[in-house]
Amino acid sequence: MPGKISAMTSAMNDNPGIMLLVSNYIPVRNGTRINARVKNLGRNDGEIIPMRLRDYWLNNHRPGCTFCFRRELASMFEVMDIPGRLHDSMLWKYAIVRDSLYLMNRQLVIYRRQEGSTTNQFSRKTPGITQRLDGIDEEISMYQKFLEASVELGTTPENQRLIMKRLAFLGRRKKYLSGRNILMVAFFVMMNLKYYPTVRNALSDIYAVIFLKE
């Protein structure tokens, strides 16, 4: 959409603390606008707000086409890169651990989702326990790498503590899911809701234990 580059560049020039600025977008599939459950996505008031690790963890919530970032951020690939992780996703992570990721609440991009896309939340299936445990192992590995490279990445002390808390949560989550005890998993989920990206995601752990044993 016209004006994206100039609007985001101007905002970054006015705010030197921003390493990565992301915008909202209009999701479209087959030429038709669709709904997407993404926080703040519908806002178009121009306010620029910080995106903090405690709210998003290391989960990317905007496609790369909405990004505007400083060259310095790309140099973090020389510090640490994770094979198999998309580069836009890594840039998001580099920025959020140093509290330099911000959202411009303007819909500056038309984002075309393709049928069968991995971003198509409507066609996703809830993974079984084994697949879910494999995913937790991958997430644990990623958080450990970020913790080990904290100094080089410029991670704030508070975010280092949050990463350690996240690792502890993931370890407990793996333990309870491995036990496949519905009551224990339900109790764990209710006590740890703040660590899940959404309530729906949290409840999917309970669903998986009841209906998707493997």
PDB file of C-alpha atoms in Angstrom, residues 12-13 32 37 48 52 58 62 98 101 105 108 121 126 134 136 151 162 168 173 209 214:
ATOM      1  CA  MET A  12      11.893   5.395  13.143  1.00  0.00           C
ATOM      2  CA  ASN A  13      13.796   8.612  12.466  1.00  0.00           C
ATOM      3  CA  THR A  32     -11.716 -11.189   0.030  1.00  0.00           C
ATOM      4  CA  ARG A  37      -7.235 -13.260  15.623  1.00  0.00           C
ATOM      5  CA  ILE A  48       3.113   3.581  18.237  1.00  0.00           C
ATOM      6  CA  ARG A  52       7.285  -6.576  25.173  1.00  0.00           C
ATOM      7  CA  LEU A  58       9.472 -15.151  21.199  1.00  0.00           C
ATOM      8  CA  ARG A  62       3.340  -9.968  12.161  1.00  0.00           C
ATOM      9  CA  ARG A  98      16.251  -5.864  23.815  1.00  0.00           C
ATOM     10  CA  LEU A 101      10.305  -3.811  18.994  1.00  0.00           C
ATOM     11  CA  ASN A 105      -1.109   0.924  14.631  1.00  0.00           C
ATOM     12  CA  LEU A 108      -0.121  -0.228   5.854  1.00  0.00           C
ATOM     13  CA  GLN A 121      -5.249 -20.612  11.183  1.00  0.00           C
ATOM     14  CA  THR A 126      -4.499 -29.588  16.849  1.00  0.00           C
ATOM     15  CA  ASP A 134       8.493 -32.397  19.783  1.00  0.00           C
ATOM     16  CA  ILE A 136       8.166 -28.075  23.058  1.00  0.00           C
ATOM     17  CA  VAL A 151      24.960 -10.483  26.357  1.00  0.00           C
ATOM     18  CA  LEU A 162      11.730 -13.856  31.648  1.00  0.00           C
ATOM     19  CA  ALA A 168      10.974 -23.468  33.481  1.00  0.00           C
ATOM     20  CA  ARG A 173       4.570 -28.337  30.398  1.00  0.00           C
ATOM     21  CA  VAL A 209      -4.802 -35.089  26.184  1.00  0.00           C
ATOM     22  CA  GLU A 214      -0.661 -39.665  20.175  1.00  0.00           C
TER      23      GLU A 214
END
